[in-house]
Coordinates of C-alpha atoms in Angstrom, one line a residue:
M622 CA 36.0 -11.0 -4.1
Q623 CA 33.0 -10.4 -7.0
F624 CA 32.4 -7.0 -4.5
R625 CA 36.2 -5.6 -4.2
Q626 CA 36.2 -6.3 -7.3
H627 CA 33.1 -4.3 -8.3
Q628 CA 34.1 -1.4 -5.7
R629 CA 37.8 -1.0 -7.0
A630 CA 36.6 -0.5 -10.7
A631 CA 33.5 1.9 -9.2
H632 CA 37.2 3.8 -7.9
I633 CA 38.9 3.6 -10.9
R634 CA 35.7 4.8 -12.9
T635 CA 35.3 7.9 -10.4
A636 CA 38.8 8.9 -10.5
R637 CA 38.8 9.2 -14.4
L638 CA 36.2 11.5 -14.2
I639 CA 37.4 13.7 -12.0
G640 CA 40.7 14.2 -14.0
L641 CA 39.2 14.2 -16.7
F642 CA 36.7 17.0 -14.5
V643 CA 39.7 18.9 -13.8
L644 CA 41.5 19.0 -17.0
L645 CA 38.6 20.2 -19.2
L646 CA 38.3 22.9 -15.9
L647 CA 41.5 23.8 -16.5
A648 CA 41.1 24.0 -20.6
L649 CA 38.0 26.0 -19.8
T650 CA 39.8 28.5 -17.0
I651 CA 42.7 29.0 -20.3
T652 CA 40.5 29.3 -22.8
V653 CA 38.2 32.2 -21.1
N654 CA 41.5 33.9 -19.6
L655 CA 42.5 34.3 -23.7
L656 CA 39.2 35.5 -25.0
Q657 CA 38.7 38.0 -22.2
A658 CA 42.6 39.5 -22.9
L659 CA 41.6 39.8 -26.5
L660 CA 38.1 41.3 -26.0
Y661 CA 40.2 43.5 -23.8
K662 CA 42.6 44.4 -26.3
L663 CA 40.1 45.1 -29.2
I664 CA 38.2 47.0 -26.8
L665 CA 41.4 49.0 -25.8
P666 CA 43.9 48.5 -28.4
F667 CA 46.2 50.8 -27.5
S668 CA 46.3 49.9 -23.8
V669 CA 49.7 48.8 -22.4
G670 CA 49.5 45.5 -20.2
F671 CA 46.6 44.3 -18.1
P672 CA 44.6 45.7 -15.4
A673 CA 45.7 44.5 -12.0
L674 CA 44.8 41.2 -11.0
F675 CA 42.8 40.9 -14.5
F676 CA 43.7 37.2 -14.9
E677 CA 43.5 36.1 -11.3
T678 CA 39.6 38.1 -11.4
N679 CA 38.4 35.7 -14.5
T680 CA 40.0 32.9 -12.8
G681 CA 37.9 33.6 -9.3
L682 CA 34.8 33.7 -11.3
V683 CA 35.1 30.7 -13.2
L684 CA 36.1 28.5 -10.7
L685 CA 33.6 30.2 -8.0
F686 CA 30.5 29.1 -10.7
V687 CA 31.5 26.0 -11.6
L688 CA 33.4 24.2 -8.6
G689 CA 30.1 26.1 -6.6
G690 CA 27.7 24.9 -8.8
C691 CA 29.0 21.4 -9.0
F692 CA 28.9 21.6 -4.8
V693 CA 25.5 23.1 -4.2
E694 CA 24.3 20.2 -6.9
A695 CA 25.8 17.4 -5.8
Q696 CA 24.4 18.7 -2.0
R697 CA 21.1 18.7 -4.1
L698 CA 21.6 15.1 -5.7
R699 CA 23.1 13.6 -2.1
D700 CA 19.7 14.4 -0.3
G701 CA 17.2 14.5 -3.3
G702 CA 18.6 11.3 -5.0
G703 CA 16.5 10.3 -8.0
P704 CA 13.1 12.3 -6.9
R705 CA 15.0 15.5 -7.5
V706 CA 16.5 14.5 -11.1
A707 CA 12.3 13.3 -12.2
H708 CA 11.0 16.8 -11.1
W709 CA 13.8 18.3 -12.1
L710 CA 12.6 17.4 -15.9
G711 CA 9.0 18.0 -15.3
G712 CA 8.2 14.0 -13.8
K713 CA 5.3 13.3 -11.8
E714 CA 4.6 10.2 -10.3
V715 CA 2.4 7.0 -10.9
R716 CA 1.2 5.3 -8.2
D717 CA -2.7 4.4 -8.9
P718 CA -3.2 5.5 -12.1
D719 CA -6.8 5.3 -14.1
D720 CA -4.6 6.1 -17.5
A721 CA -4.6 2.3 -19.0
T722 CA -1.2 3.3 -20.7
E723 CA 0.2 4.1 -17.1
R724 CA -1.5 0.8 -15.5
R725 CA 0.3 -1.0 -18.3
L726 CA 4.3 0.5 -17.5
L727 CA 3.6 -0.4 -14.1
N728 CA 3.0 -3.6 -14.7
V729 CA 5.8 -3.5 -17.0
V730 CA 8.0 -2.4 -14.3
D731 CA 6.9 -5.1 -12.2
E732 CA 7.7 -8.2 -14.8
M733 CA 11.6 -6.2 -15.3
A734 CA 12.1 -5.9 -11.8
L735 CA 11.2 -9.8 -12.0
A736 CA 13.2 -11.0 -14.9
S737 CA 16.3 -8.6 -13.7
G738 CA 15.9 -9.4 -10.2
Q739 CA 17.0 -6.3 -9.3
T740 CA 14.4 -3.6 -6.9
V741 CA 11.9 -1.6 -8.6
P742 CA 12.0 1.6 -8.5
R743 CA 9.4 4.6 -8.3
V744 CA 7.9 4.8 -11.5
Y745 CA 7.4 9.2 -13.0
V746 CA 6.0 9.9 -16.5
L747 CA 7.2 13.3 -18.1
H748 CA 3.7 14.7 -19.6
K749 CA 5.6 17.2 -21.8
E750 CA 7.8 15.1 -23.9
D751 CA 6.2 13.7 -27.3
A752 CA 9.5 12.1 -27.4
I753 CA 10.8 7.8 -27.1
N754 CA 13.2 8.2 -24.0
A755 CA 13.6 7.0 -20.5
F756 CA 15.9 6.8 -17.9
V757 CA 17.1 5.8 -14.3
A758 CA 18.4 8.0 -11.2
G759 CA 19.2 7.4 -7.8
W760 CA 22.0 6.6 -5.6
G761 CA 20.9 3.4 -4.6
P762 CA 17.8 0.7 -4.4
E763 CA 16.3 4.0 -1.4
D764 CA 16.2 6.5 -4.3
L765 CA 15.4 4.9 -7.5
V766 CA 13.1 5.6 -10.2
L767 CA 12.4 5.1 -13.3
C768 CA 11.3 8.1 -15.8
V769 CA 9.1 8.0 -19.2
T770 CA 8.3 10.2 -21.4
R771 CA 4.9 10.4 -22.7
G772 CA 5.4 9.7 -26.0
A773 CA 6.9 6.5 -25.2
L774 CA 3.9 5.4 -23.2
D775 CA 1.7 6.4 -26.4
R776 CA 4.6 5.4 -29.4
L777 CA 5.8 1.8 -28.4
T778 CA 3.4 -1.4 -28.2
R779 CA 3.9 -3.8 -25.1
A780 CA 7.0 -5.5 -25.9
E781 CA 8.9 -2.2 -27.2
L782 CA 8.1 -1.2 -23.4
Q783 CA 9.6 -3.8 -22.1
G784 CA 12.7 -3.5 -24.2
L785 CA 12.8 0.3 -23.5
V786 CA 12.8 -0.6 -19.4
A787 CA 14.8 -3.3 -19.8
H788 CA 17.5 -1.9 -21.0
E789 CA 17.5 1.1 -17.7
F790 CA 17.3 -2.1 -15.7
G791 CA 20.0 -3.2 -17.4
H792 CA 21.7 0.3 -16.0
I793 CA 20.9 -0.8 -13.0
K794 CA 22.2 -4.5 -12.8
E795 CA 25.9 -3.1 -14.2
D796 CA 25.4 -0.4 -11.4
D797 CA 26.3 2.8 -13.8
L798 CA 23.9 4.8 -11.4
P799 CA 26.2 6.5 -8.5
L800 CA 29.2 7.1 -11.7
A801 CA 25.6 8.9 -13.4
M802 CA 24.8 11.3 -11.0
R803 CA 28.5 12.5 -10.2
V804 CA 29.0 13.0 -14.0
L805 CA 25.2 14.8 -13.9
S806 CA 26.5 17.5 -10.6
L807 CA 30.1 17.9 -12.3
V808 CA 28.2 19.0 -15.8
W809 CA 25.2 21.0 -14.0
G810 CA 28.2 23.3 -12.9
L811 CA 30.0 23.3 -15.7
S812 CA 26.5 24.2 -17.6
L813 CA 25.4 26.5 -14.6
V814 CA 25.6 29.8 -16.4
H815 CA 24.3 28.3 -20.1
G816 CA 21.6 26.6 -18.4
Y817 CA 20.4 29.5 -16.5
G818 CA 20.1 31.6 -19.6
Q819 CA 18.1 28.6 -21.2
N820 CA 15.4 28.5 -18.7
L821 CA 15.2 32.4 -19.2
M822 CA 14.8 31.9 -22.9
A823 CA 12.3 29.1 -22.5
P824 CA 8.7 29.5 -23.0
D825 CA 5.7 29.0 -20.3
D826 CA 3.0 26.6 -20.8
K827 CA 1.4 29.2 -22.8
G828 CA 3.7 29.4 -25.2
H829 CA 5.0 32.5 -24.4
V830 CA 8.1 34.2 -23.7
G831 CA 8.9 37.6 -22.1
P832 CA 10.9 39.7 -24.5
M833 CA 13.5 40.8 -21.9
S834 CA 14.0 37.9 -20.0
W835 CA 14.4 36.3 -23.7
L836 CA 17.1 39.3 -23.6
I837 CA 18.7 38.7 -20.7
G838 CA 18.8 34.8 -21.1
L839 CA 20.5 35.6 -24.5
V840 CA 23.3 36.8 -22.5
F841 CA 23.4 34.5 -20.2
S842 CA 23.6 31.4 -22.8
I843 CA 26.1 33.4 -25.1
T844 CA 28.2 34.0 -21.8
G845 CA 28.0 30.1 -20.2
W846 CA 28.6 29.0 -24.1
L847 CA 32.3 27.6 -23.3
G848 CA 30.9 25.7 -19.5
W849 CA 28.2 24.3 -21.8
M850 CA 30.8 22.7 -24.4
A851 CA 33.0 21.7 -21.8
G852 CA 29.6 19.8 -20.2
R853 CA 29.5 18.3 -23.2
M854 CA 32.4 17.1 -23.8
L855 CA 32.4 15.9 -20.4
Q856 CA 29.6 13.6 -21.2
A857 CA 30.7 12.0 -24.9
A858 CA 34.3 11.4 -22.6
V859 CA 32.9 8.6 -20.7
S860 CA 32.7 5.7 -21.7
R861 CA 30.0 4.2 -24.4
Q862 CA 30.4 1.1 -23.3
R863 CA 27.6 1.2 -20.9
E864 CA 24.8 1.6 -23.5
F865 CA 25.8 -1.9 -25.2
L866 CA 25.6 -3.8 -21.6
A867 CA 22.4 -2.2 -21.2
D868 CA 20.8 -3.4 -24.3
A869 CA 22.2 -6.6 -24.0
S870 CA 20.8 -7.2 -21.0
A871 CA 17.4 -6.0 -22.0
V872 CA 17.5 -8.8 -24.5
Q873 CA 18.6 -11.2 -21.5
F874 CA 15.6 -9.9 -19.7
T875 CA 13.1 -10.2 -22.0
R876 CA 14.4 -13.1 -24.1
S877 CA 13.5 -11.2 -27.0
R878 CA 15.6 -8.9 -29.5
D879 CA 12.3 -7.0 -31.6
G880 CA 11.4 -5.6 -28.5
L881 CA 14.5 -3.2 -27.8
G882 CA 15.4 -3.0 -32.1
N883 CA 12.1 -1.9 -32.4
V884 CA 12.8 0.9 -29.9
L885 CA 16.4 1.8 -31.3
R886 CA 14.6 1.9 -34.8
K887 CA 11.6 4.2 -33.8
L888 CA 14.6 6.4 -32.1
W889 CA 16.8 6.8 -35.5
H890 CA 13.2 7.7 -37.7
D891 CA 12.7 10.4 -34.5
Q892 CA 16.4 11.3 -35.1
Q893 CA 16.7 11.5 -38.6
V894 CA 12.8 12.8 -39.0
L895 CA 12.5 15.1 -35.7
A896 CA 16.0 15.3 -34.0
G897 CA 14.7 13.7 -31.4
H898 CA 13.7 16.6 -30.0
M899 CA 12.7 17.2 -26.5
R900 CA 11.0 20.4 -24.3
H901 CA 12.8 20.8 -21.5
P902 CA 15.5 23.1 -21.7
A903 CA 18.3 20.9 -19.1
A904 CA 17.2 17.8 -21.6
G905 CA 20.7 17.9 -23.3
M906 CA 22.3 17.9 -19.5
V907 CA 20.9 14.8 -18.8
S908 CA 21.5 13.3 -21.2
Y909 CA 24.2 10.6 -20.6
L910 CA 21.1 9.1 -18.2
L911 CA 18.7 9.1 -21.6
M912 CA 18.4 6.0 -23.2
N913 CA 18.9 7.8 -26.8
E914 CA 20.4 11.9 -26.6
P915 CA 17.8 14.2 -27.8
G916 CA 18.8 15.8 -31.1
A917 CA 21.0 14.8 -34.2
A918 CA 24.1 13.2 -33.4
S919 CA 27.1 14.6 -33.3
C920 CA 31.1 14.3 -32.5
L921 CA 29.4 15.5 -29.2
S922 CA 27.1 12.3 -28.2
S923 CA 27.5 10.9 -25.4
H924 CA 26.1 7.1 -26.6
P925 CA 26.6 5.3 -29.2
R926 CA 25.2 5.6 -32.8
L927 CA 22.0 4.1 -33.3
S928 CA 22.7 2.6 -36.7
E929 CA 25.3 0.5 -34.4
R930 CA 23.8 -0.5 -31.5
I931 CA 20.6 -2.0 -33.5
R932 CA 23.6 -3.9 -35.5
R933 CA 24.7 -5.4 -32.2
V934 CA 20.6 -5.9 -31.1
C935 CA 19.2 -7.6 -34.1
G936 CA 22.2 -9.0 -35.8
T937 CA 22.1 -6.2 -39.1
V938 CA 21.7 -2.7 -39.5
L939 CA 17.3 -2.9 -40.2
P940 CA 16.6 0.5 -41.8
P941 CA 14.4 3.5 -39.1
M942 CA 10.7 2.2 -37.9
P943 CA 8.0 5.8 -38.1
A944 CA 6.3 5.3 -34.2
P945 CA 2.7 6.0 -35.0
L946 CA 0.9 6.3 -32.1
V947 CA -0.6 2.8 -30.8
R948 CA -4.0 1.8 -30.4
M949 CA -4.2 -0.5 -27.2
E950 CA -6.0 -3.7 -28.4
A951 CA -6.6 -4.8 -24.6
V952 CA -7.3 -2.2 -21.8
E953 CA -4.7 -4.0 -18.4
P954 CA -7.6 -4.2 -15.4
R955 CA -6.5 -1.4 -12.9
I956 CA -3.9 -2.4 -9.6
P957 CA -5.1 -0.9 -6.9
P958 CA -1.5 0.0 -4.8
S959 CA -2.3 -3.3 -2.4
G960 CA -3.1 -6.1 -4.8
R961 CA -0.2 -5.2 -7.7
L962 CA 1.8 -7.3 -6.7
A963 CA -0.2 -10.4 -7.6
L964 CA -1.1 -9.1 -10.9
A965 CA 2.9 -8.3 -11.3
A966 CA 3.6 -12.1 -10.5
S967 CA 0.8 -12.9 -12.8
S968 CA 1.9 -10.6 -16.1
A969 CA 5.5 -11.0 -15.2
T970 CA 4.6 -14.1 -17.5
Q971 CA 4.5 -12.6 -20.8
V972 CA 8.1 -12.1 -20.4
D973 CA 8.9 -15.8 -19.1
P974 CA 6.2 -18.1 -19.7
V975 CA 7.1 -20.7 -16.9
L976 CA 6.9 -18.7 -13.9
S977 CA 6.7 -20.3 -11.0
A978 CA 5.1 -19.4 -7.8
A979 CA 8.7 -19.5 -5.7
Q980 CA 9.1 -16.5 -8.6
A981 CA 6.2 -14.6 -7.6
R982 CA 6.9 -15.1 -3.8
Q983 CA 10.3 -13.6 -4.8
L984 CA 9.2 -10.4 -6.4
R985 CA 6.6 -10.0 -3.1
E986 CA 9.0 -10.5 -1.0
A987 CA 11.3 -8.2 -2.9
R988 CA 8.8 -5.5 -2.9
S989 CA 8.4 -6.0 0.6
R990 CA 12.3 -5.2 1.0
D991 CA 12.1 -2.1 -0.9
A992 CA 9.1 -0.7 1.3
L993 CA 10.7 -1.9 4.8
S994 CA 14.0 0.2 3.3
R995 CA 12.0 3.6 2.8
L996 CA 10.3 3.3 5.8
Q997 CA 13.0 3.0 8.1
N998 CA 14.5 5.6 6.3
L999 CA 11.7 8.1 7.4
V1000 CA 13.6 9.0 10.8
G1001 CA 11.4 12.5 11.4
P1002 CA 9.4 11.6 14.8
T1003 CA 5.9 12.8 12.9
E1004 CA 6.8 10.4 10.1
R1005 CA 7.5 7.9 12.9
R1006 CA 4.4 7.9 14.6
M1007 CA 2.6 7.9 11.3
I1008 CA 3.8 4.7 9.7
T1009 CA 3.1 3.3 13.4
L1010 CA -0.7 4.6 13.1
A1011 CA -0.6 3.0 9.7
L1012 CA 0.2 -0.4 10.5
M1013 CA -2.3 -0.3 13.5
M1014 CA -5.2 0.7 11.1
N1015 CA -7.3 -1.6 8.4
I1016 CA -5.4 -0.2 5.5
H1017 CA -9.2 -0.7 3.4
N1018 CA -10.9 1.5 5.5
E1019 CA -11.7 4.5 3.3
R1020 CA -13.1 6.5 6.9
E1021 CA -9.6 5.3 8.9
C1022 CA -7.8 6.0 5.8
A1023 CA -9.4 9.7 5.5
L1024 CA -8.9 10.3 9.2
W1025 CA -5.0 9.3 8.9
H1026 CA -4.7 11.3 5.7
H1027 CA -6.1 14.9 8.0
M1028 CA -3.3 13.7 10.5
A1029 CA -0.2 13.4 8.1
E1030 CA -1.1 16.9 6.4
G1031 CA 2.2 18.8 5.9
I1032 CA 4.0 15.3 6.1
H1033 CA 5.9 15.1 2.3
D1034 CA 4.5 12.3 0.2
A1035 CA 2.2 11.1 2.7
Q1036 CA 0.1 8.4 0.5
R1037 CA 3.7 6.9 -0.2
I1038 CA 3.6 6.0 3.8
L1039 CA 0.3 4.3 3.1
D1040 CA 1.7 2.0 0.0
D1041 CA 5.1 1.1 1.4
V1042 CA 2.7 0.0 4.6
A1043 CA 0.3 -2.0 2.6
A1044 CA 3.6 -3.7 0.2
L1045 CA 5.3 -4.9 3.9
A1046 CA 4.7 -8.8 4.3
P1047 CA 1.4 -9.4 6.9
N1048 CA 4.6 -11.1 9.2
R1049 CA 6.9 -7.7 8.8
H1050 CA 3.7 -5.3 10.7
V1051 CA 4.1 -6.3 14.6
P1052 CA 8.3 -6.6 14.2
E1053 CA 7.9 -2.7 12.4
F1054 CA 5.7 -1.2 15.2
E1055 CA 7.8 -2.8 17.7
R1056 CA 10.7 -1.2 16.3
L1057 CA 9.1 2.2 15.6
T1058 CA 7.7 2.3 19.1
S1059 CA 10.9 1.4 21.1
T1060 CA 12.3 5.1 19.6
I1061 CA 9.0 6.6 20.3
A1062 CA 9.4 5.4 23.9
G1063 CA 12.0 8.0 24.4
D1064 CA 9.9 11.2 22.9
P1065 CA 8.7 13.5 24.9
I1066 CA 5.3 12.4 27.2
E1067 CA 3.1 15.2 25.3
Q1068 CA 4.2 13.5 22.2
R1069 CA 3.8 9.8 23.6
R1070 CA 0.0 10.9 24.6
A1071 CA -1.4 12.3 21.6
L1072 CA -0.1 9.7 20.0
V1073 CA -1.8 7.3 21.8
E1074 CA -5.0 9.8 21.8
S1075 CA -4.3 10.0 18.1
A1076 CA -4.7 5.8 17.5
R1077 CA -7.8 5.2 19.6
N1078 CA -9.5 8.3 17.9
L1079 CA -8.0 6.3 14.4
L1080 CA -9.2 3.2 15.5
R1081 CA -13.1 4.4 16.2
A1082 CA -12.9 6.3 13.1
D1083 CA -15.8 4.3 11.6
G1084 CA -17.6 3.8 14.8
R1085 CA -16.6 0.8 16.0
V1086 CA -13.6 -1.2 17.7
S1087 CA -13.1 -4.3 17.5
P1088 CA -11.3 -6.4 19.9
R1089 CA -8.2 -7.3 17.7
E1090 CA -7.7 -3.4 17.2
R1091 CA -8.5 -2.9 21.3
L1092 CA -5.2 -5.3 21.7
W1093 CA -3.4 -2.9 19.3
W1094 CA -4.3 0.2 21.0
L1095 CA -3.3 -1.4 24.6
A1096 CA 0.0 -2.5 23.2
L1097 CA 0.9 1.0 21.6
R1098 CA -0.3 2.2 25.1
H1099 CA 2.2 -0.6 26.9
R1100 CA 5.0 -0.1 24.7
V1101 CA 4.9 3.6 24.8
S1102 CA 4.6 4.8 28.8
D1103 CA 7.1 5.1 31.3
R1104 CA 9.7 2.6 31.4
Q1105 CA 9.5 2.9 35.3
S1106 CA 6.0 1.5 35.4
R1107 CA 6.1 -0.9 32.9
Q1108 CA 9.4 -2.5 34.7
A1109 CA 6.6 -2.8 38.0
F1110 CA 5.2 -5.7 35.9
M1111 CA 8.4 -7.2 36.0
R1112 CA 8.5 -8.0 39.7
P1113 CA 7.7 -11.7 40.8
T1114 CA 5.1 -12.3 43.4
T1115 CA 6.6 -14.4 45.9
G1116 CA 4.8 -18.1 47.1
Q1117 CA 3.7 -19.1 43.9
G1118 CA 3.6 -22.3 42.5
H1119 CA 5.4 -23.0 39.0
D1120 CA 2.8 -24.9 37.3
L1121 CA -0.4 -23.2 35.3
Q1122 CA -2.9 -25.3 37.4
D1123 CA -1.0 -23.9 40.6
M1124 CA -2.6 -20.4 40.2
S1125 CA -4.4 -19.1 42.9
L1126 CA -8.2 -18.1 42.1
E1127 CA -8.0 -14.6 42.1
Q1128 CA -5.2 -15.7 39.6
L1129 CA -7.0 -18.1 37.5
N1130 CA -9.7 -15.4 37.5
H1131 CA -7.0 -13.1 36.0
V1132 CA -6.4 -15.4 32.7
T1133 CA -9.9 -16.8 32.7
A1134 CA -11.0 -12.9 32.0
L1135 CA -8.4 -11.9 29.4
T1136 CA -8.1 -15.4 27.9
T1137 CA -12.1 -14.7 27.4
Y1138 CA -11.5 -11.4 25.4
M1139 CA -8.6 -12.8 22.9
A1140 CA -10.9 -16.0 22.4
R1141 CA -13.1 -13.2 20.2
F1142 CA -10.5 -13.4 17.3
I1143 CA -7.8 -16.0 18.8
P1144 CA -7.5 -18.5 16.1
M1145 CA -10.5 -17.0 13.9
D1146 CA -12.6 -13.9 14.3
E1147 CA -16.4 -13.7 16.4
T1148 CA -19.3 -14.6 14.0
A1149 CA -22.7 -12.0 15.0
K1150 CA -23.4 -15.5 16.7
G1151 CA -21.3 -15.5 19.2
L1152 CA -17.3 -17.2 19.4
S1153 CA -16.3 -19.4 16.3
P1154 CA -15.7 -23.1 16.9
A1155 CA -12.0 -22.7 16.8
G1156 CA -12.1 -20.1 19.2
L1157 CA -14.5 -22.3 21.5
N1158 CA -12.1 -25.0 21.3
W1159 CA -9.0 -22.7 21.6
F1160 CA -10.3 -21.6 25.2
K1161 CA -11.7 -24.6 26.5
G1162 CA -7.9 -25.9 25.3
V1163 CA -6.4 -23.3 27.7
M1164 CA -8.2 -23.8 30.3
A1165 CA -8.1 -27.3 30.8
R1166 CA -4.3 -26.6 30.9
C1167 CA -5.0 -23.9 34.2
G1168 CA -6.8 -27.2 35.5
R1169 CA -10.4 -26.1 34.6
T1170 CA -11.9 -29.4 32.7
Q1171 CA -14.8 -30.0 33.6
G1172 CA -17.9 -28.0 31.0
T1173 CA -15.9 -24.5 31.2
L1174 CA -17.4 -22.5 29.3
P1175 CA -16.6 -18.7 28.3
G1176 CA -18.9 -16.0 29.8
P1177 CA -19.2 -13.1 28.8
A1178 CA -17.3 -10.6 27.3
P1179 CA -15.1 -8.3 29.5
D1180 CA -15.9 -4.8 29.1
A1181 CA -13.0 -2.0 29.1
D1182 CA -12.7 -1.8 32.5
A1183 CA -12.7 -5.4 33.4
L1184 CA -10.5 -5.9 30.5
M1185 CA -8.0 -3.9 32.0
H1186 CA -8.4 -5.1 35.6
A1187 CA -7.3 -8.9 33.7
L1188 CA -4.3 -7.5 32.3
A1189 CA -3.2 -6.0 35.0
G1190 CA -3.8 -9.2 37.1
V1191 CA -2.0 -11.6 34.6
Q1192 CA 0.7 -8.8 34.2
E1193 CA 1.7 -9.6 38.4
L1194 CA 2.0 -13.0 37.7
S1195 CA 5.1 -14.2 38.0
W1196 CA 8.1 -14.3 35.8
M1197 CA 8.3 -17.8 35.6
M1198 CA 4.4 -18.5 35.0
R1199 CA 3.6 -16.1 32.4
P1200 CA 5.9 -17.5 29.8
L1201 CA 4.1 -20.5 30.6
L1202 CA 0.6 -19.0 30.2
L1203 CA 1.6 -17.6 26.5
K1204 CA 2.9 -21.1 25.2
A1205 CA -0.6 -22.9 26.4
W1206 CA -2.1 -19.8 24.1
V1207 CA 0.4 -20.1 21.3
E1208 CA 0.4 -24.1 21.2
E1209 CA -3.7 -24.3 21.6
A1210 CA -3.9 -22.1 19.0
V1211 CA -1.8 -24.2 16.4
N1212 CA -3.8 -27.0 17.6
N1213 CA -6.8 -26.0 16.7
S1214 CA -5.4 -23.4 13.4
E1215 CA -6.8 -24.8 9.8
Q1216 CA -3.6 -27.3 9.3
G1217 CA -2.3 -26.7 12.2
V1218 CA -0.4 -23.2 10.3
L1219 CA -1.1 -20.2 12.8
S1220 CA -2.5 -17.1 10.3
D1221 CA -1.1 -14.0 10.2
Q1222 CA -3.7 -12.2 11.5
T1223 CA -3.2 -14.8 15.1
A1224 CA 0.6 -14.4 15.0
D1225 CA 0.1 -11.5 15.2
A1226 CA -2.6 -11.2 18.4
L1227 CA -0.4 -13.9 20.0
R1228 CA 2.5 -11.6 19.8
L1229 CA 1.3 -8.2 20.7
A1230 CA -0.5 -10.2 23.7
A1231 CA 3.4 -11.4 24.6
G1232 CA 4.4 -8.1 25.0
L1233 CA 1.7 -7.1 26.8
I1234 CA 2.7 -9.5 29.2
D1235 CA 6.6 -9.2 29.2
A1236 CA 6.9 -12.9 28.2
P1237 CA 9.7 -14.0 25.9
L1238 CA 8.4 -15.4 22.6
P1239 CA 8.3 -19.7 22.2
P1240 CA 10.1 -21.0 19.4
M1241 CA 6.8 -21.8 17.7
L1242 CA 5.6 -18.3 17.2
D1243 CA 9.1 -16.6 16.7
A1244 CA 9.7 -19.1 13.8
H1245 CA 6.8 -17.0 12.0
Y1246 CA 9.1 -13.5 11.9
P1247 CA 11.8 -13.2 10.0
A1248 CA 14.9 -13.1 11.7
K1249 CA 16.7 -10.1 13.3
P1250 CA 19.3 -9.2 10.7

């Protein structure tokens, strides 16, 4: 019921926005026609009437520029989402920064995501903007971005930065972003001509602007001024109540009035002294998204007066506060992409000092869901193959990562794929690997062969292939092989019993060789001296279930040819025998695991082995993985 109410309210807001846009477009068309008619009479005062199709041509040109601009920008925003807005304003994404203030920003964003229960957005910094400001943009969790100006990083304390970021998370909570993105596309269409002129008049990075470009830009700016004014009116007419709601949410998330209150006071000081100036020509066009509208307050402001916002947050109207550069008293540690979750959980205690382990786990699960959503939205064949390789390799192996990046040349934002794979919960790697390989199995055979070869080269990039890595490679080759040959492994062999002790000597030898190989990493990796005690006990337990109880010890590890021969022999067991063998592997692994709980690596190895022999997962192993949606 609550979802339907939110949906109905969103439809009402959208309908009002479209109606207001139509009225402004109608007013703009009439005004342009009147001005053109007046200009024509001033130039030709003695003419009678107007040329044929005079008003129709003016109206057509206005509709062409405005509606065409709205349509083009709406499509761009639909495809690019929040990242397009961030790049449009010159934002640079922050992932694993060396800058202390950017590290502090990432920590604060993680804290506020936990406090608000919202998705963690991608973080961008507007390095050329000295004003204090920020905004969020995007259609949904999959393309959500948070942009913060360099001035905010340099001139806000940590508590104030929390208030700023919490305000933006308030917009996410109130579901303001879809409407804001639609407003942006409509304003862009109305301000198309004026915005083009402003871009021509804007100085370059060195502060230079060509005189001819400036003159042409001036002509376009004057011509499009009416459209720009209509865009400002559209922004100002949209309800300002959303800023008050976002401020209230920020106080709720941070449990403090001082952080956000001081931010608003510093914004007020900037507005009075510096006019809150932002350098980018399009800053006014996106003012509806910003924490506070750049420039001096006016009747066309898209935000409430800062004095009123301060009164509501602090209980009284406090005076403006200067915003000097902040001297960082403590430098927060650098957080690698794979370790940011743990620090976020600990640093979030500065917002709520009684954070529990359950809340930290919820943050990790939220980050994992976000990463999984982004990975599943990448549907290109090359992207699918690179995600598959990333799931198989060791993310912390420098040589493997370097080769992966070389293979991923030409893929947009390849590092983001590695970051998202690193953020996945450990028990989601193999299910995602299986989903991707099921899709890849339908690709042309040349592409599948290239993927298998790439995986082999990637796994041996550091000069060695561990037994566990070889298992991943065998699983990949099996899952992307021709389905006709894979079905051959499911043919039951006649004349066999239905118990592991009824296997023939040849079958038992195949099982022994494969179990010997797997004992090198189940339930623990082997050491330099040989199998671990847990691995040796696991092997003995499995062999006892197969009828070999008298002093059975594992022989030398099978080489590549012997391993393939043993695997083929096990794959030819009957359809009832293979599940029994897998059950023995799983139960003995549980018996020999610490505290009787399978580790993520052991569970993954057993699940990959189950796929190799085409056996269903026992409930004990299946419970280790998230349920399918």
